[in-house]
Coordinates of C-alpha atoms in Angstrom, one line a residue:
X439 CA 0.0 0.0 0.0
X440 CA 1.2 3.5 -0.7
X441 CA 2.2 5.9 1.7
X442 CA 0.6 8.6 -0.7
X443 CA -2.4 7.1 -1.0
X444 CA -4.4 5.2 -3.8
X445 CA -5.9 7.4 -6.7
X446 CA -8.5 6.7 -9.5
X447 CA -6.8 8.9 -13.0
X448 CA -9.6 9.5 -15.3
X449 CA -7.6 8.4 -18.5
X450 CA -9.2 9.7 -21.6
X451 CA -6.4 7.8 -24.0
X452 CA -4.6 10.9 -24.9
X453 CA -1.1 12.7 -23.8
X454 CA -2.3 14.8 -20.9
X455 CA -4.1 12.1 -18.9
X456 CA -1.5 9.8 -19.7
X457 CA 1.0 11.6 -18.4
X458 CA -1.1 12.3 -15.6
X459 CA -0.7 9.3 -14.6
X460 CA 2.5 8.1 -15.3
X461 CA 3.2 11.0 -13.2
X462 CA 1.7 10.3 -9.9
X463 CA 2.9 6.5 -10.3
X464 CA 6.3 8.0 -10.6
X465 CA 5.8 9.7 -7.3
X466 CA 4.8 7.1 -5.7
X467 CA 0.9 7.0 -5.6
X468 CA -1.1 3.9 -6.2
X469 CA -3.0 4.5 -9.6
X470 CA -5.9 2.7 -10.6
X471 CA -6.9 4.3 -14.4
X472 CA -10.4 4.5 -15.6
X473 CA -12.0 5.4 -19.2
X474 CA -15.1 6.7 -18.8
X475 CA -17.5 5.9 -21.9
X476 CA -19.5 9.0 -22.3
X477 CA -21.1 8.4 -25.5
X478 CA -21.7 6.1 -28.5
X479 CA -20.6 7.6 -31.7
X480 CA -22.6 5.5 -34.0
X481 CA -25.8 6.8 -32.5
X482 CA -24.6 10.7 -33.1
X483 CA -25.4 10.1 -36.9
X484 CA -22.3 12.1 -37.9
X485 CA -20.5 11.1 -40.8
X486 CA -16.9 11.9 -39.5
X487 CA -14.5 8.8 -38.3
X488 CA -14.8 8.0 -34.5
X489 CA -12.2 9.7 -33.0
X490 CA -12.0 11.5 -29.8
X491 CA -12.0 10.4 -25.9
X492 CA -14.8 7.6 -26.8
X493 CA -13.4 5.9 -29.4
X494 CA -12.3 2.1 -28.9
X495 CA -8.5 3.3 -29.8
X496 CA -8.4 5.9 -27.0
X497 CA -9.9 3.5 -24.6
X498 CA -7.1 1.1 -25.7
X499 CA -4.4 3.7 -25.3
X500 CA -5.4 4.2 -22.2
X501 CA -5.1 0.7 -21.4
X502 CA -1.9 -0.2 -22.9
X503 CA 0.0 2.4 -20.2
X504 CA -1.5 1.1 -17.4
X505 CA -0.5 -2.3 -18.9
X506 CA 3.0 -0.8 -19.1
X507 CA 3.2 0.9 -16.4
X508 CA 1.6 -2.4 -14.2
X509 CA -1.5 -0.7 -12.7
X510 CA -5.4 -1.6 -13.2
X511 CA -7.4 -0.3 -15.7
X512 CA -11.2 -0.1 -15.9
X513 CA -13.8 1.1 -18.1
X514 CA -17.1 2.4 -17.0
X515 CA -19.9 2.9 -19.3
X516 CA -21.9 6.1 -18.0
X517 CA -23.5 6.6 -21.6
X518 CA -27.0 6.9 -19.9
X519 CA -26.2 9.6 -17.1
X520 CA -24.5 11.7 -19.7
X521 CA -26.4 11.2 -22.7
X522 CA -29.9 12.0 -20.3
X523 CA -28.2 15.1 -18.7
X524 CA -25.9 16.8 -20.8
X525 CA -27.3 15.8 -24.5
X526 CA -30.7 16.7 -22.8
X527 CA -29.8 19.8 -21.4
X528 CA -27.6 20.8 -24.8
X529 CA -30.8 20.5 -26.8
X530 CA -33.2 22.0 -24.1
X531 CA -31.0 25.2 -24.4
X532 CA -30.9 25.6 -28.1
X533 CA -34.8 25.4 -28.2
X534 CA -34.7 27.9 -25.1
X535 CA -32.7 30.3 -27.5
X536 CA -29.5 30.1 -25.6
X537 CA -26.1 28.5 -26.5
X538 CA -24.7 25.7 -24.3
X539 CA -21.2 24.5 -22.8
X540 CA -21.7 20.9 -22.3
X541 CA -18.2 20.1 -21.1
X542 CA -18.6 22.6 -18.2
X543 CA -21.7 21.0 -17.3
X544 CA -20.5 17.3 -17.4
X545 CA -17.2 18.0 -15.7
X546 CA -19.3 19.2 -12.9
X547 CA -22.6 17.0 -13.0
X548 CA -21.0 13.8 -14.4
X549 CA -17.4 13.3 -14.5
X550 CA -16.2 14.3 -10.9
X551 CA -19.8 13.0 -9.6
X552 CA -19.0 9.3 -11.6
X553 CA -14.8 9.6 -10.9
X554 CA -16.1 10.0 -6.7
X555 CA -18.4 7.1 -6.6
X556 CA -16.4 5.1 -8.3
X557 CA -13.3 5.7 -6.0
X558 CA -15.3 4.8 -2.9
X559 CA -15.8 1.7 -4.2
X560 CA -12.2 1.2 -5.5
X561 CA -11.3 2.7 -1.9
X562 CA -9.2 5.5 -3.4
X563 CA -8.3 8.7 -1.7
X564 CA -8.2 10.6 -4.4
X565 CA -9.3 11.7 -8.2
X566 CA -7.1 13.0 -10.6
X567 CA -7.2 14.1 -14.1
X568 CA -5.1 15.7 -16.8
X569 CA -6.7 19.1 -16.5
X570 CA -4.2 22.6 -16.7
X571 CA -4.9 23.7 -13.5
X572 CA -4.0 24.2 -10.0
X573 CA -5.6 23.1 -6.9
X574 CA -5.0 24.5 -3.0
X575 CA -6.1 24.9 0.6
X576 CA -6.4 27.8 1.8
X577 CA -8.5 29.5 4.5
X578 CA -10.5 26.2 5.1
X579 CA -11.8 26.4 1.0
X580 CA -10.0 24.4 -1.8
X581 CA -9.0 27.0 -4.4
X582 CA -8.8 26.2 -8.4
X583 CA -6.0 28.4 -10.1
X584 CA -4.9 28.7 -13.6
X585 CA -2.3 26.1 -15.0
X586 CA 0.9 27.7 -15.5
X587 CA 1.1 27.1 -19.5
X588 CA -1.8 29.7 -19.8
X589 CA -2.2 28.9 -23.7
X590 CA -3.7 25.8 -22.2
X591 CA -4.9 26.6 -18.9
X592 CA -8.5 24.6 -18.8
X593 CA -10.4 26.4 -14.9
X594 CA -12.6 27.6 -17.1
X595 CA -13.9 24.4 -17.5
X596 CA -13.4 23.9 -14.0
X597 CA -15.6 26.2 -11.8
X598 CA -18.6 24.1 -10.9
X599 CA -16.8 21.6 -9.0
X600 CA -17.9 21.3 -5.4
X601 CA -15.6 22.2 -2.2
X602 CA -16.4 18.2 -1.7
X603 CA -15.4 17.2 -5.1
X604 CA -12.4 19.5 -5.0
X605 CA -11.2 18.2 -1.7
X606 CA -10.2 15.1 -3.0
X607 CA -9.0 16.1 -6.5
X608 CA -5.3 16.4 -7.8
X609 CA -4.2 18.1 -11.3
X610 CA -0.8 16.4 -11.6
X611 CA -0.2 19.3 -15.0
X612 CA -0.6 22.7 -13.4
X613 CA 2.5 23.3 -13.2
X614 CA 4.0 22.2 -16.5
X615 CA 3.6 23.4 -19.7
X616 CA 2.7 21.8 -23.0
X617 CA 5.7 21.3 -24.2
X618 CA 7.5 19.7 -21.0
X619 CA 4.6 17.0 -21.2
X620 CA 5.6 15.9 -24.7
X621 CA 8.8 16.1 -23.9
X622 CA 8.0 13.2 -20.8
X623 CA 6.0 11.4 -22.9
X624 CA 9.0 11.0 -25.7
X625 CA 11.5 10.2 -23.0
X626 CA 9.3 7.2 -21.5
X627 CA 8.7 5.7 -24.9
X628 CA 5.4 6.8 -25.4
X629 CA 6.2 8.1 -29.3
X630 CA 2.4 7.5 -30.5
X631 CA 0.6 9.9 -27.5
X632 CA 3.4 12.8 -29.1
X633 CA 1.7 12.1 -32.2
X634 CA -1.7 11.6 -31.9
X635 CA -4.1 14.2 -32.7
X636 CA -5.8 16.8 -29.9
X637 CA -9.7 16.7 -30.4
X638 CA -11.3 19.5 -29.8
X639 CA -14.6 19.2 -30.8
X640 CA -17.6 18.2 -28.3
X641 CA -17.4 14.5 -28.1
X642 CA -20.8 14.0 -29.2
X643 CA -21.0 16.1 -32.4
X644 CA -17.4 14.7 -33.9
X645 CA -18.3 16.8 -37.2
X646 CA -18.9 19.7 -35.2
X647 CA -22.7 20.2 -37.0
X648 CA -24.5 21.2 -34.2
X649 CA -27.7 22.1 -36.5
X650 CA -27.9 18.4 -38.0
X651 CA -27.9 17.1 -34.2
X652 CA -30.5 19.0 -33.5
X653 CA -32.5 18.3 -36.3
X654 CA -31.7 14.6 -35.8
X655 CA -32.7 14.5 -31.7
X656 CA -35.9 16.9 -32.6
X657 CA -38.7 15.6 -34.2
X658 CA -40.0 17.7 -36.7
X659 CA -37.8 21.2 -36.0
X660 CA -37.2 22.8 -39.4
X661 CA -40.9 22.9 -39.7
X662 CA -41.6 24.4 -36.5
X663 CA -39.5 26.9 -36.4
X664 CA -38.4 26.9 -40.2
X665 CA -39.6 30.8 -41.6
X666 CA -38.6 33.0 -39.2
X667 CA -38.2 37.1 -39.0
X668 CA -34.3 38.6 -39.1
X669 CA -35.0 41.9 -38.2
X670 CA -32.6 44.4 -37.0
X671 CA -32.5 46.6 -33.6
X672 CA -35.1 48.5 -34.9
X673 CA -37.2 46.3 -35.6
X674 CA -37.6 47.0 -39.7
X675 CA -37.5 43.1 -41.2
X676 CA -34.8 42.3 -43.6
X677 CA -35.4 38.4 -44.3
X678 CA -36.2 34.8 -43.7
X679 CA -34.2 32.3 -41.5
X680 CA -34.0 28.7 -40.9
X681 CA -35.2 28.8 -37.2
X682 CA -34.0 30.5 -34.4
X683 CA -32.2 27.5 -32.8
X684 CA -29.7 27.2 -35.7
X685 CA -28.5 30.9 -34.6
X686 CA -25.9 31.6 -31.7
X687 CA -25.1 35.8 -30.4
X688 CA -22.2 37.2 -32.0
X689 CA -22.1 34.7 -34.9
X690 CA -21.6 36.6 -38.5
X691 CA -21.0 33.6 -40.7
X692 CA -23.1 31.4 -43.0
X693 CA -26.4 33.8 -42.1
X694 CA -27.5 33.7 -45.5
X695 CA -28.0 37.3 -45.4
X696 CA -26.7 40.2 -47.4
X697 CA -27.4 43.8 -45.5
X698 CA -24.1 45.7 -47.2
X699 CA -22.2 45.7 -44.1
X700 CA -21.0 42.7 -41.4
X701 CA -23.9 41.6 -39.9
X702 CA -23.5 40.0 -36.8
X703 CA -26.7 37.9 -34.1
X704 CA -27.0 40.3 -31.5
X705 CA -30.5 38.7 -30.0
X706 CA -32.7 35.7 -30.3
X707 CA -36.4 36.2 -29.7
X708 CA -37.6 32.6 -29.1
X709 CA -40.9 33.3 -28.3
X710 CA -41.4 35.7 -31.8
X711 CA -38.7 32.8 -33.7
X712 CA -37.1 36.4 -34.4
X713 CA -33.5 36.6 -35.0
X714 CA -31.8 40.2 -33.8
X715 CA -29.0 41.6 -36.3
X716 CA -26.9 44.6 -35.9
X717 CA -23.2 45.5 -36.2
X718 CA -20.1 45.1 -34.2
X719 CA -21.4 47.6 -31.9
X720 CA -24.3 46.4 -31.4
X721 CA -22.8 43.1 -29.6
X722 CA -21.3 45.2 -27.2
X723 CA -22.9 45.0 -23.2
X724 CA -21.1 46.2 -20.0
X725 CA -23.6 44.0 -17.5
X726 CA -24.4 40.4 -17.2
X727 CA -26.5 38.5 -14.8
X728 CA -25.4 35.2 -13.8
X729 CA -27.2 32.3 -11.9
X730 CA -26.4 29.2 -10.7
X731 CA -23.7 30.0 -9.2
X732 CA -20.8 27.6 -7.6
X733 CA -18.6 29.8 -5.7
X734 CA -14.8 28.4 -5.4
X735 CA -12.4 31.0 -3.3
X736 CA -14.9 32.4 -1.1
X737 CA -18.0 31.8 0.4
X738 CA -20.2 34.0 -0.6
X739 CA -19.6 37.6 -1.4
X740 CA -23.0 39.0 -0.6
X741 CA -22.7 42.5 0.9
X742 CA -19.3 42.9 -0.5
X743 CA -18.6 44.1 -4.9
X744 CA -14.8 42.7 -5.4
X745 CA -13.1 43.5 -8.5
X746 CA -12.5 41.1 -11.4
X747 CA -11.2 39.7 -14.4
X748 CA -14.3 37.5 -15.8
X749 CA -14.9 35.6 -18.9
X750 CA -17.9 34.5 -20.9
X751 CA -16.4 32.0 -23.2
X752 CA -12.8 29.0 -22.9
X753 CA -11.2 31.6 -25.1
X754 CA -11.7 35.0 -23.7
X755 CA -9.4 36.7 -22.4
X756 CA -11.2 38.1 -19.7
X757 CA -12.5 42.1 -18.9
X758 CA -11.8 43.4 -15.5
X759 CA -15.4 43.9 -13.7
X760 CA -16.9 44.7 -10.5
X761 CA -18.5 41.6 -9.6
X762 CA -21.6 41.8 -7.4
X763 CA -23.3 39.0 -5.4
X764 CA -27.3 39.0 -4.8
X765 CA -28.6 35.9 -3.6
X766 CA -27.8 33.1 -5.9
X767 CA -27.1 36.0 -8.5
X768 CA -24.0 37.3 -9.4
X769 CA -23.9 41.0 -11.2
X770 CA -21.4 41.8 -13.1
X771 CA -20.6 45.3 -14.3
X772 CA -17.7 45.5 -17.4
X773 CA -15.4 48.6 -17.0
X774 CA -15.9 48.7 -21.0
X775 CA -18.1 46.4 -23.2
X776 CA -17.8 42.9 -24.4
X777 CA -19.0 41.5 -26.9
X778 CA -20.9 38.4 -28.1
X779 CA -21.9 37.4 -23.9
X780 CA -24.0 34.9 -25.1
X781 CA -26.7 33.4 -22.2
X782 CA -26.1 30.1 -21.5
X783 CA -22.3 30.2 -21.5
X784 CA -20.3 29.6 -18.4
X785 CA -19.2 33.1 -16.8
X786 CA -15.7 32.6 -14.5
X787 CA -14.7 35.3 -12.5
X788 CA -11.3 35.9 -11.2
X789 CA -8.9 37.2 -8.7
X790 CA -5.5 37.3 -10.3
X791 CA -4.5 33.4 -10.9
X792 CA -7.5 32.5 -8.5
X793 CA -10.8 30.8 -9.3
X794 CA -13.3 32.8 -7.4
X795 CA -16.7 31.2 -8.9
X796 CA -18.8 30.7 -12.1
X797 CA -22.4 30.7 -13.4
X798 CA -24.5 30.3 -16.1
X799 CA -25.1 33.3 -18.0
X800 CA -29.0 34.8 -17.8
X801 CA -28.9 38.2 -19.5
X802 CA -26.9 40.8 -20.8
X803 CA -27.6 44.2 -21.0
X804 CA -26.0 47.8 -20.5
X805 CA -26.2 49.4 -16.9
X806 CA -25.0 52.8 -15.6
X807 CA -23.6 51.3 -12.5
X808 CA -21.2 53.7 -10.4
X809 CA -17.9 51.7 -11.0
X810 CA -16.2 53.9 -8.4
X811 CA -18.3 51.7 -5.7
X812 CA -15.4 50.2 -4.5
X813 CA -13.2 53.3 -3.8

């Protein structure tokens, strides 16, 4: 038995859960590895080759280190949890006229939640995956922090993981970068992982054709919401569109629209099947109301407006914001505008490095909110 303790790697087949692993057996943990089977490609419909963290090859990559390395290896099928909540809560959102981030939500509802149970009954201590982040105690909370190769730093994804969860997790990567990983995946031999390509795409739309998918798990869509009004900010109506599910804000391309300058989604009316289009500007809000929060560094910051860096999408940047808590609600005021905040995205606010919550996106709007407040 380890002195470090015995942990369960979620092992998706590819570099950085690999190495993940090879890692914390290298330091002396006991690792048991585990594929999780999220979804079925030959059910998604899409043409494109199975590829991706499901695939039989990735499970079998996966496999073949911890056959190398000399530790177990299992795979669990949790196709139904995730198909029932993540698939039904993508589609549920594009019919509510809001864009989803299903890999926030399973991280938080059904990885973690399947990786915990599943090291109770393996009797591990502890979780771990090959996520680009950081992980600490402090002040009685378990803080998430970017990874230190910020190109790749992946707490965005991160946010809604309980104090519970996070108590027993490890991220064996947030403090390498990219390249330091290939490089200790080359020196042990593992050649193929250095060469096999990253997938991006969200495992259950391999082709990345959202609209197909939904047409495929929606009965009858195109002709219910097929014949729709574009209209811009003032209302005047300058065409037809396909529905408004097939529409996401700040997206310009493939509108099927002419108006003699970039057009961009600023608005969706479900209820009207309206689609809102205006320019650049247009896109531009400095508030945001956020629900559902999960809050990571602190508590709860109700009675006290902090400032932050937040983002509203994996590759934002972030704005800096004064971020006000209201019940389950978080505020957030933009010291300038941003554009695109699309509801339904994942929000993540921030203190410097440190993860200090994230919600679901509600509404966005423009506010005259005093951002001296806090001086």
């Amino acid at each position: 038995m380890s002195k470090l303790g015995r942990v369960l790697v979620a092992m998706s087949g590819g570099i950085d859960s690999s190495v993940a692993a090879v890692m914390l057996h290298e330091q002396g943990y006991e690792v048991v590895g585990m594929t999780m089977k999220t979804w079925d490609y030959a059910s998604s419909g899409a043409s494109k080759k199975e590829t991706g963290c499901c695939s039989l090859d990735s499970i079998n990559d996966a496999r073949n280190i911890a056959v190398q390395l000399g530790f177990p290896h299992y795979i669990i099928d949790i196709r139904e949890e995730f198909g029932d909540f993540v698939i039904n809560h993508f589609t549920d959102e594009y019919i509510a006229g809001r864009t989803p981030n299903p890999c926030v939500l399973c991280n938080t509802h059904i990885k973690w939640d399947a990786l915990l149970r599943r090291a109770d009954q393996l009797g591990c201590d502890f979780i771990a995956t090959g996520h680009y982040a950081n992980i600490r105690e402090e002040n009685g909370r378990y803080v998430i922090s970017k990874g230190l190769d910020e190109s790749k730093d992946q707490s965005y994804a991160l946010w809604g993981i309980s104090q519970k969860s996070l108590a027993r997790t490890i991220f064996p990567l947030g403090g390498l970068r990219k390249t330091e990983i290939r490089q200790m995946a080359m020196d042990r031999g593992f050649t193929e992982l250095v060469n096999k390509p990253e997938s991006y795409e969200i495992c259950f739309i391999p082709d990345n054709d959202y609209r197909s998918f939904l047409k495929r798990r929606v009965e009858g869509l195109e002709e219910q919401v097929a014949g729709g009004e574009f209209v811009l900010e003032d209302g005047t109506v300058v065409g037809k569109h396909e529905g408004y599910p097939f529409y996401t804000i700040g997206q310009r391309k493939g509108l099927g629209i002419a108006l003699g300058f970039p057009a961009y989604v600023t608005r969706i009316e479900k209820d009207a099947n309206r689609v809102v289009l205006g320019n650049y500007e247009d896109l531009a809000k400095n508030a945001m109301t956020v629900g559902k929060l999960n809050m990571v560094k602190y508590e709860n910051l109700i009675g006290q407006p902090i400032p932050s860096i937040t983002k509203v999408r994996y590759n934002d940047p972030g704005t800096e914001a004064i971020i006000e808590q209201e019940g389950d609600k978080m505020k957030v005021h933009f010291l300038r505008g941003v554009h695109a905040i699309a509801p339904g995205q994942a929000a993540v606010f921030y203190e410097g490095n440190d993860v200090v919550g994230g919600g679901w996106i509600e509404t966005n709007f423009n506010s005259d909110f005093n951002l001296n407040v806090l001086q």
